[in-house]
mmCIF file of C-alpha atoms in Angstrom:
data_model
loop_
_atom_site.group_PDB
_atom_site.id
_atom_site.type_symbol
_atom_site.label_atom_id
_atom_site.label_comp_id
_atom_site.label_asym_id
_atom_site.label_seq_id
_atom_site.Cartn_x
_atom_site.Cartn_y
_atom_site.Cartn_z
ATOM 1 C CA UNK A 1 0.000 0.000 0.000
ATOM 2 C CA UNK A 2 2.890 2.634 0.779
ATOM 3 C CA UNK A 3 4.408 1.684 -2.168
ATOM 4 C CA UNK A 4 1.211 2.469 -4.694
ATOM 5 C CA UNK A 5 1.031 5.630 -2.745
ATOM 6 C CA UNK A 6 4.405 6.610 -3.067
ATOM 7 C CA UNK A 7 4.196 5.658 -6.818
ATOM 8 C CA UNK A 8 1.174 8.174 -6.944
ATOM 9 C CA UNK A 9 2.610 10.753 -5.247
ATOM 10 C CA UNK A 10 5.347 10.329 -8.055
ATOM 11 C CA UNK A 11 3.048 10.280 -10.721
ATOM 12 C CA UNK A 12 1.247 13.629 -9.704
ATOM 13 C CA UNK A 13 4.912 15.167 -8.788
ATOM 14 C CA UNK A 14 5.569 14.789 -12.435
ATOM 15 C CA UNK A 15 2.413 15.744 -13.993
ATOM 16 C CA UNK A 16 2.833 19.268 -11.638
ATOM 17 C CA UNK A 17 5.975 20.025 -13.103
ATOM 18 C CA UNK A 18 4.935 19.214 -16.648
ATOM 19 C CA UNK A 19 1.822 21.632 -16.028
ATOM 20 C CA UNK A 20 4.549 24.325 -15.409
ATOM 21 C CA UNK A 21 7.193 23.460 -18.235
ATOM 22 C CA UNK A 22 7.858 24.767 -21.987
ATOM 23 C CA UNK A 23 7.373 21.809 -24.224
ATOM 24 C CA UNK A 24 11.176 21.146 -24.605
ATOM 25 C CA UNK A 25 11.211 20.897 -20.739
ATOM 26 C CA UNK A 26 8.240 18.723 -20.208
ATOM 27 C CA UNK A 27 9.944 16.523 -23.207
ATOM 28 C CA UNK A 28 12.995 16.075 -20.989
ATOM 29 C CA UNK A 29 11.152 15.400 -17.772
ATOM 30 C CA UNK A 30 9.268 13.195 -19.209
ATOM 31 C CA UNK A 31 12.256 11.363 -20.612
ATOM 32 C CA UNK A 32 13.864 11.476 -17.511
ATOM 33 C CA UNK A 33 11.076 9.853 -15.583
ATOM 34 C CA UNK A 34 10.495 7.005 -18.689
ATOM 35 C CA UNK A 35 13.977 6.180 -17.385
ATOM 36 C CA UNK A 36 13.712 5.913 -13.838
ATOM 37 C CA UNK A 37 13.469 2.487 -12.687
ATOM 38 C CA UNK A 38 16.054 0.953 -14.862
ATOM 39 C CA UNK A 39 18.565 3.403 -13.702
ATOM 40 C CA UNK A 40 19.385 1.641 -10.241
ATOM 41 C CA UNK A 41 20.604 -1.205 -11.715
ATOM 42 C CA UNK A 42 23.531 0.819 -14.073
ATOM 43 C CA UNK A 43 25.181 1.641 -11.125
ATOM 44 C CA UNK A 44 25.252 -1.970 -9.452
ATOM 45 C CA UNK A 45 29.048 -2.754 -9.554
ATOM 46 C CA UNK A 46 30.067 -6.166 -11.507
ATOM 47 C CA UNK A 47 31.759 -8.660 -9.186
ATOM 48 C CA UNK A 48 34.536 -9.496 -10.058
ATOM 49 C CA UNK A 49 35.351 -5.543 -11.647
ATOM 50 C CA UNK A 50 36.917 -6.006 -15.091
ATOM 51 C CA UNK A 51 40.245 -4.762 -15.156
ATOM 52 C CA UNK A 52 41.453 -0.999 -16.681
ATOM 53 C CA UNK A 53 43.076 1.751 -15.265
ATOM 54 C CA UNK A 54 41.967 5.195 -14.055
ATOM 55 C CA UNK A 55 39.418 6.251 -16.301
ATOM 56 C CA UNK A 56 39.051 3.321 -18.236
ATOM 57 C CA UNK A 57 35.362 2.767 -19.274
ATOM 58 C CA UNK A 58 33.624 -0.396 -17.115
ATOM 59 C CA UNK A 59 30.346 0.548 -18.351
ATOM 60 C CA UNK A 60 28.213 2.971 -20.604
ATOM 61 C CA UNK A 61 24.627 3.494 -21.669
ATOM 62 C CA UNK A 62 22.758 6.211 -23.621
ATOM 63 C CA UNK A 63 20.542 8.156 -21.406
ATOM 64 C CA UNK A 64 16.972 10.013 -22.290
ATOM 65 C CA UNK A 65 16.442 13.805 -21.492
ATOM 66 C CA UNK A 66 19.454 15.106 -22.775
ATOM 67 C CA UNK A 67 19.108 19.145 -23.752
ATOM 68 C CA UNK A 68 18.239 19.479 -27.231
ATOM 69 C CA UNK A 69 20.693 19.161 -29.855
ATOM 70 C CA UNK A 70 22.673 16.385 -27.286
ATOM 71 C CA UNK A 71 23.202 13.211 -26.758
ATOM 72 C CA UNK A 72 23.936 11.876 -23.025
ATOM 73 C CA UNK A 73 25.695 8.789 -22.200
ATOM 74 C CA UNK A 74 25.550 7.602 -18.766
ATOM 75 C CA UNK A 75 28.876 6.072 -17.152
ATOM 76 C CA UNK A 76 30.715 3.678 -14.757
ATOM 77 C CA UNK A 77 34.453 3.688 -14.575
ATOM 78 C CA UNK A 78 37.390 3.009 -13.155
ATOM 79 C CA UNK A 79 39.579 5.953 -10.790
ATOM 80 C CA UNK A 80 41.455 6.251 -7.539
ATOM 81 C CA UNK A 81 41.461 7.618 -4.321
ATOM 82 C CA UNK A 82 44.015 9.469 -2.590
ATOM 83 C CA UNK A 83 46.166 6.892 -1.324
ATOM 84 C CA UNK A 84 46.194 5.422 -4.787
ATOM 85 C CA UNK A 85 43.968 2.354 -4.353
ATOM 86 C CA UNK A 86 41.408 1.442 -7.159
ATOM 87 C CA UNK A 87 37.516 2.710 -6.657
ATOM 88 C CA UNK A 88 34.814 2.854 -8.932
ATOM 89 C CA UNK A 89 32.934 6.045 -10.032
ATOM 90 C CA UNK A 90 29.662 7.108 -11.807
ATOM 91 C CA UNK A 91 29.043 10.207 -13.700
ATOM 92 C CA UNK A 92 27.674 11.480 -17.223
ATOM 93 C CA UNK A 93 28.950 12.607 -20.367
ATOM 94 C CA UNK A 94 26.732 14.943 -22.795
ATOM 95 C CA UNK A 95 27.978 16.202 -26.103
ATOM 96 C CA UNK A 96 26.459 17.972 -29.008
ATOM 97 C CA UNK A 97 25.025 15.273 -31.846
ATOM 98 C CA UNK A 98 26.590 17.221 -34.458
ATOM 99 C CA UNK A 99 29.612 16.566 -36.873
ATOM 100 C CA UNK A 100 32.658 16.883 -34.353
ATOM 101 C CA UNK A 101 35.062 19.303 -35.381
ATOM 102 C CA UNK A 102 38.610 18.799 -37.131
ATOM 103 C CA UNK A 103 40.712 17.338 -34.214
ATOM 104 C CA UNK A 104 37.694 16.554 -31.848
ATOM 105 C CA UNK A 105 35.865 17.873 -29.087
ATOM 106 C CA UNK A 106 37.543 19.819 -26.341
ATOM 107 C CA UNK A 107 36.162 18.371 -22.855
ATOM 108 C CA UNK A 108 34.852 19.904 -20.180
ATOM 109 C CA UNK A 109 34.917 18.261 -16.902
ATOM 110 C CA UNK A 110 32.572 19.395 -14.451
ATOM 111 C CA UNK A 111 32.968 19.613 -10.363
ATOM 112 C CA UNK A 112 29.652 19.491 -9.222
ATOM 113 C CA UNK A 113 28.877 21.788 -5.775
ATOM 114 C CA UNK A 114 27.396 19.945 -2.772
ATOM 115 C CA UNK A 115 24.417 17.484 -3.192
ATOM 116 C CA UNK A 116 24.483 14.966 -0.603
ATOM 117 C CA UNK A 117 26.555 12.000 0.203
ATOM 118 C CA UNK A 118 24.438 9.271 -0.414
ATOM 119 C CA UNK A 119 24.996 7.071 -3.421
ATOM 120 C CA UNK A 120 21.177 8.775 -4.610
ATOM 121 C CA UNK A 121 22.510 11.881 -3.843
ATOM 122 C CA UNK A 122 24.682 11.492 -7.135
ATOM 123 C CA UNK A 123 23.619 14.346 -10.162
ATOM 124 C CA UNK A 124 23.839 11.682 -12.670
ATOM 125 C CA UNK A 125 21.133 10.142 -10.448
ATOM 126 C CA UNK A 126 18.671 13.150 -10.124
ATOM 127 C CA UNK A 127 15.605 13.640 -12.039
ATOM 128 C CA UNK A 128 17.165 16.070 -14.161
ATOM 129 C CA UNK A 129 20.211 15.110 -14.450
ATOM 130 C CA UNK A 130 21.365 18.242 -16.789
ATOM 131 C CA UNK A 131 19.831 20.907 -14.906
ATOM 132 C CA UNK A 132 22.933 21.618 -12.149
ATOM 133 C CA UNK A 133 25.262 21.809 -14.903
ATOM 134 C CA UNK A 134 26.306 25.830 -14.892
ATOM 135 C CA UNK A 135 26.872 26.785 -18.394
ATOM 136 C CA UNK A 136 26.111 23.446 -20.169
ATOM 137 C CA UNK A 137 24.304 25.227 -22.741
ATOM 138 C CA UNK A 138 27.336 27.429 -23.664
ATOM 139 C CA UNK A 139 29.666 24.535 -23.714
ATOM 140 C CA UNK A 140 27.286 22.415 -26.078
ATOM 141 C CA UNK A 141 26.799 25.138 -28.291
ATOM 142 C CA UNK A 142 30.479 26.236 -28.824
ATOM 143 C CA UNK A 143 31.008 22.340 -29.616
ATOM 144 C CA UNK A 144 32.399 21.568 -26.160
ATOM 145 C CA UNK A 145 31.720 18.039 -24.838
ATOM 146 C CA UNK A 146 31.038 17.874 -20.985
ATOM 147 C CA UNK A 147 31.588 15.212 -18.746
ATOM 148 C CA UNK A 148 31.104 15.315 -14.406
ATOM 149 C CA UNK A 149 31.681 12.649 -12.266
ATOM 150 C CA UNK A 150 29.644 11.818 -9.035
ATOM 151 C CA UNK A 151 32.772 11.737 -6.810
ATOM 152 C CA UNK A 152 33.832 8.504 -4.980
ATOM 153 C CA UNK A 153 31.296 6.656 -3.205
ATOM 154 C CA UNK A 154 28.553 8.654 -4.334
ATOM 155 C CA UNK A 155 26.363 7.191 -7.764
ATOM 156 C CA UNK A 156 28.206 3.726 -6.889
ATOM 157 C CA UNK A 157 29.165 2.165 -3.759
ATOM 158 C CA UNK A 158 32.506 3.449 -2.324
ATOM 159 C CA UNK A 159 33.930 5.307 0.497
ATOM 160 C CA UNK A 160 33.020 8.560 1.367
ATOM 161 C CA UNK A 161 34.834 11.229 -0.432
ATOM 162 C CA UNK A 162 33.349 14.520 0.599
ATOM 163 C CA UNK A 163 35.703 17.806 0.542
ATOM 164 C CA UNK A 164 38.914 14.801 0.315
ATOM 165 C CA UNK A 165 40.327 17.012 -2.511
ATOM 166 C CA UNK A 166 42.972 14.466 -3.459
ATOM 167 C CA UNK A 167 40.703 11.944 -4.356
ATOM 168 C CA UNK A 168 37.875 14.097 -6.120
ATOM 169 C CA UNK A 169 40.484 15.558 -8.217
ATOM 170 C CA UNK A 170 41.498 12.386 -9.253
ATOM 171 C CA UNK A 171 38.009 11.946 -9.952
ATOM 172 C CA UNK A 172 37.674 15.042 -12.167
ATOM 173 C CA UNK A 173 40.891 13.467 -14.315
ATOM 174 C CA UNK A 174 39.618 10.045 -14.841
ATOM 175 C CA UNK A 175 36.139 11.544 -16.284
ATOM 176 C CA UNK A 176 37.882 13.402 -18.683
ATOM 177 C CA UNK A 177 39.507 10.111 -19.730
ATOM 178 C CA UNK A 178 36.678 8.312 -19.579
ATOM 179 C CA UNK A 179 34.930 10.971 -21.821
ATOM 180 C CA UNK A 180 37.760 10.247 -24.139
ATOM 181 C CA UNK A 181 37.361 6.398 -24.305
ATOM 182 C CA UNK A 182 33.431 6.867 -25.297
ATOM 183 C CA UNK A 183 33.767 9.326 -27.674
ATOM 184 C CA UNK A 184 36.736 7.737 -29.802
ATOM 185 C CA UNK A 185 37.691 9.894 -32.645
ATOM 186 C CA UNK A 186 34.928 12.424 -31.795
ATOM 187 C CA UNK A 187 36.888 13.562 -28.402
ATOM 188 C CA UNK A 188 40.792 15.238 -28.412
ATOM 189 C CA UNK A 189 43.085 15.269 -25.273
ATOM 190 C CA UNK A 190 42.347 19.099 -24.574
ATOM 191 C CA UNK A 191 40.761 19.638 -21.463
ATOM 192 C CA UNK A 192 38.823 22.364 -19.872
ATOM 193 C CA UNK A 193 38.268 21.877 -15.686
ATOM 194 C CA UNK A 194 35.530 23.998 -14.390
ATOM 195 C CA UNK A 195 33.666 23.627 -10.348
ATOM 196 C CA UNK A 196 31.830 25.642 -8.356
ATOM 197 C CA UNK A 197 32.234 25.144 -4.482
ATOM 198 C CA UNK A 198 32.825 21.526 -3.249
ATOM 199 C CA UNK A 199 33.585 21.177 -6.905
ATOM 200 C CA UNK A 200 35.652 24.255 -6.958
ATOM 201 C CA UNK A 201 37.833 22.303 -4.962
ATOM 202 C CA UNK A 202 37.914 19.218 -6.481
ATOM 203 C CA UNK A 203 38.952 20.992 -9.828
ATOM 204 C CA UNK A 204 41.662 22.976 -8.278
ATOM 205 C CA UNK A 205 43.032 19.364 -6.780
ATOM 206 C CA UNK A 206 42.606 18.167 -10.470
ATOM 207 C CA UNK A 207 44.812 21.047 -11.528
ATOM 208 C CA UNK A 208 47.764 20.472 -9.348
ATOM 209 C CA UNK A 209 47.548 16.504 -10.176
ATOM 210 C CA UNK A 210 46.823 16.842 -13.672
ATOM 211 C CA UNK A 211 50.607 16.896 -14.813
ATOM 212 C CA UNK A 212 51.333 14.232 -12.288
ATOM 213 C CA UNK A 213 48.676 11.857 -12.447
ATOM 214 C CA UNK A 214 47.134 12.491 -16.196
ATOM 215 C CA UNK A 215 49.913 13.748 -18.429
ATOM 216 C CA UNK A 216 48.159 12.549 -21.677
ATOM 217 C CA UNK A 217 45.889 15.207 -20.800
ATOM 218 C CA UNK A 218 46.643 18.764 -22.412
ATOM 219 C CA UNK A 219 44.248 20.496 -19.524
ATOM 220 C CA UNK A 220 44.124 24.188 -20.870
ATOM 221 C CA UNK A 221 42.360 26.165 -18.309
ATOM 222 C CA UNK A 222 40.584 25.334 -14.681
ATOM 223 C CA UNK A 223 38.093 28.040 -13.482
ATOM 224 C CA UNK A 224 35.950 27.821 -10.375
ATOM 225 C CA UNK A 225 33.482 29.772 -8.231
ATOM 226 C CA UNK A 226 33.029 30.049 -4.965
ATOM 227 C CA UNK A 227 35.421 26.956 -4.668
ATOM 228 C CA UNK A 228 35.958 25.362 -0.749
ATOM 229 C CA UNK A 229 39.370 26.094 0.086
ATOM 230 C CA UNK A 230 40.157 27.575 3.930
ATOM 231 C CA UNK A 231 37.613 24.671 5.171
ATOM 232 C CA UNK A 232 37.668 25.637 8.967
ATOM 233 C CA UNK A 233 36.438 29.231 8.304
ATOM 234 C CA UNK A 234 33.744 28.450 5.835
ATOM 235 C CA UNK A 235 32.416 25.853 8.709
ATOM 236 C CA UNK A 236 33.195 28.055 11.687
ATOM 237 C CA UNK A 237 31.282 31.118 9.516
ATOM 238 C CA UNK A 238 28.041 28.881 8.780
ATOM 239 C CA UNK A 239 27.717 26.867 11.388
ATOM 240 C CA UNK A 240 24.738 28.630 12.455
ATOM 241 C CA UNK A 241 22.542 27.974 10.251
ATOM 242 C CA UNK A 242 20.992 24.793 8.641
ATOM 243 C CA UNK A 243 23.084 24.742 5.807
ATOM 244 C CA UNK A 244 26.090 24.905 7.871
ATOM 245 C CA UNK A 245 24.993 22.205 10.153
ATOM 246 C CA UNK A 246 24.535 19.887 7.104
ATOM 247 C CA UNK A 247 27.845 20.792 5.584
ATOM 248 C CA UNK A 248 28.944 20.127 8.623
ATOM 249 C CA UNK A 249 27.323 16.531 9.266
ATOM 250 C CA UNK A 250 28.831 15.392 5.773
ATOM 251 C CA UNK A 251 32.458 16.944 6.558
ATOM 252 C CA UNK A 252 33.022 14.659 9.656
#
């Protein structure tokens, strides 16, 4: 009985937002939710894990609701953590479905800002999976392919990874290789790293690893916003209020 409910409370959560979307949006959303229940099961890790290195692809799968003019493919692959051991990650890549462009698509990898810690927590998990993305539109219509990565041990089961800069950053990397193992001759090695917040500080990790850790990767530029850095002052300053007490909770 509480599951029909909750499957009719999910039903009219839908049709609300569709009463309150363009056309293109309610498209998407309506994608999105067509693809719902099979999406648990992507992220269920195979046992035993196939081998490959960081960033090498374990698996892929197109995804509905991409942004017009794009194709999304969702993704499970290999990085590491900070002490250099092997974990799995989740994420998404989304690239224009035009003609790529003499020498390939640069890359974009995104750091997404705080959304949880929970595997469900992961963006590639939400219900719009596209919408957190600052700037995605820009990116897709300059050519740019962009690629974000749930972080360690959210999206797929792992350990907790939350403001561990060493081992997001990592993260970051390996989805801009794995972006260039799905792609193929569509994709180049030129990278573009770009975070806001917790992902601010996952990119600027990425930046000082990059030459150690990925130097097949010609990363051109990192930008963030807002990015975590002095980490006892931002939770000293908003510890106050809810938001702080929440950062808080997932930072210990």
């Amino acid at each position: 009985m509480i599951r029909r409910a909750t499957g009719a409370l999910a039903v009219l959560a839908v049709a609300g937002l569709l009463a309150a979307c363009t056309p293109v949006q309610a498209q998407r959303l309506e994608d999105d939710a067509a693809s719902a229940p099979g999406i648990a099961r992507f992220y269920d890790q195979p046992d035993p894990l196939p081998a490959g290195g960081p960033g090498a692809v374990i698996r892929s799968a197109p995804t509905l609701g991409a942004p017009a003019g794009a194709v999304a493919t969702r993704i499970l692959f290999h990085s590491t953590d900070l002490n250099g051991r092997p974990v799995v990650n989740s994420g998404l890549l989304v690239a224009p479905d035009s003609p790529a462009p003499t020498g390939g698509r640069t890359i974009v990898s995104w750091g997404h800002p705080t959304t949880g810690v929970a595997e469900g927590c992961a963006p590639s998990r939400s219900f719009d999976p596209y919408d957190s993305v600052e700037g995605l539109t820009d990116f897709l219509n300059r050519g740019y392919a962009v690629v974000y990565t749930d972080y360690t041990g959210m999206g797929t089961a792992g350990p907790d990874s939350y403001l561990v800069g060493d081992t997001e950053g990592r993260n970051v990397l390996d989805a801009a290789r794995a972006a260039r193992a799905v792609l193929g001759r569509d994709g180049s090695d030129r990278i573009v790293l770009w975070g806001h917040s917790q992902g601010g500080q996952a990119v600027l990790f990425a930046a000082r690893l990059a030459r150690s850790y990925a130097p097949e990767l010609d990363v051109r530029a990192a930008a963030v916003a807002a990015p975590a850095t002095d980490l006892a002052s931002l939770l000293r300053d908003d510890i106050g209020d809810v938001s702080g007490v929440t950062i808080g909770s997932y930072a210990f």
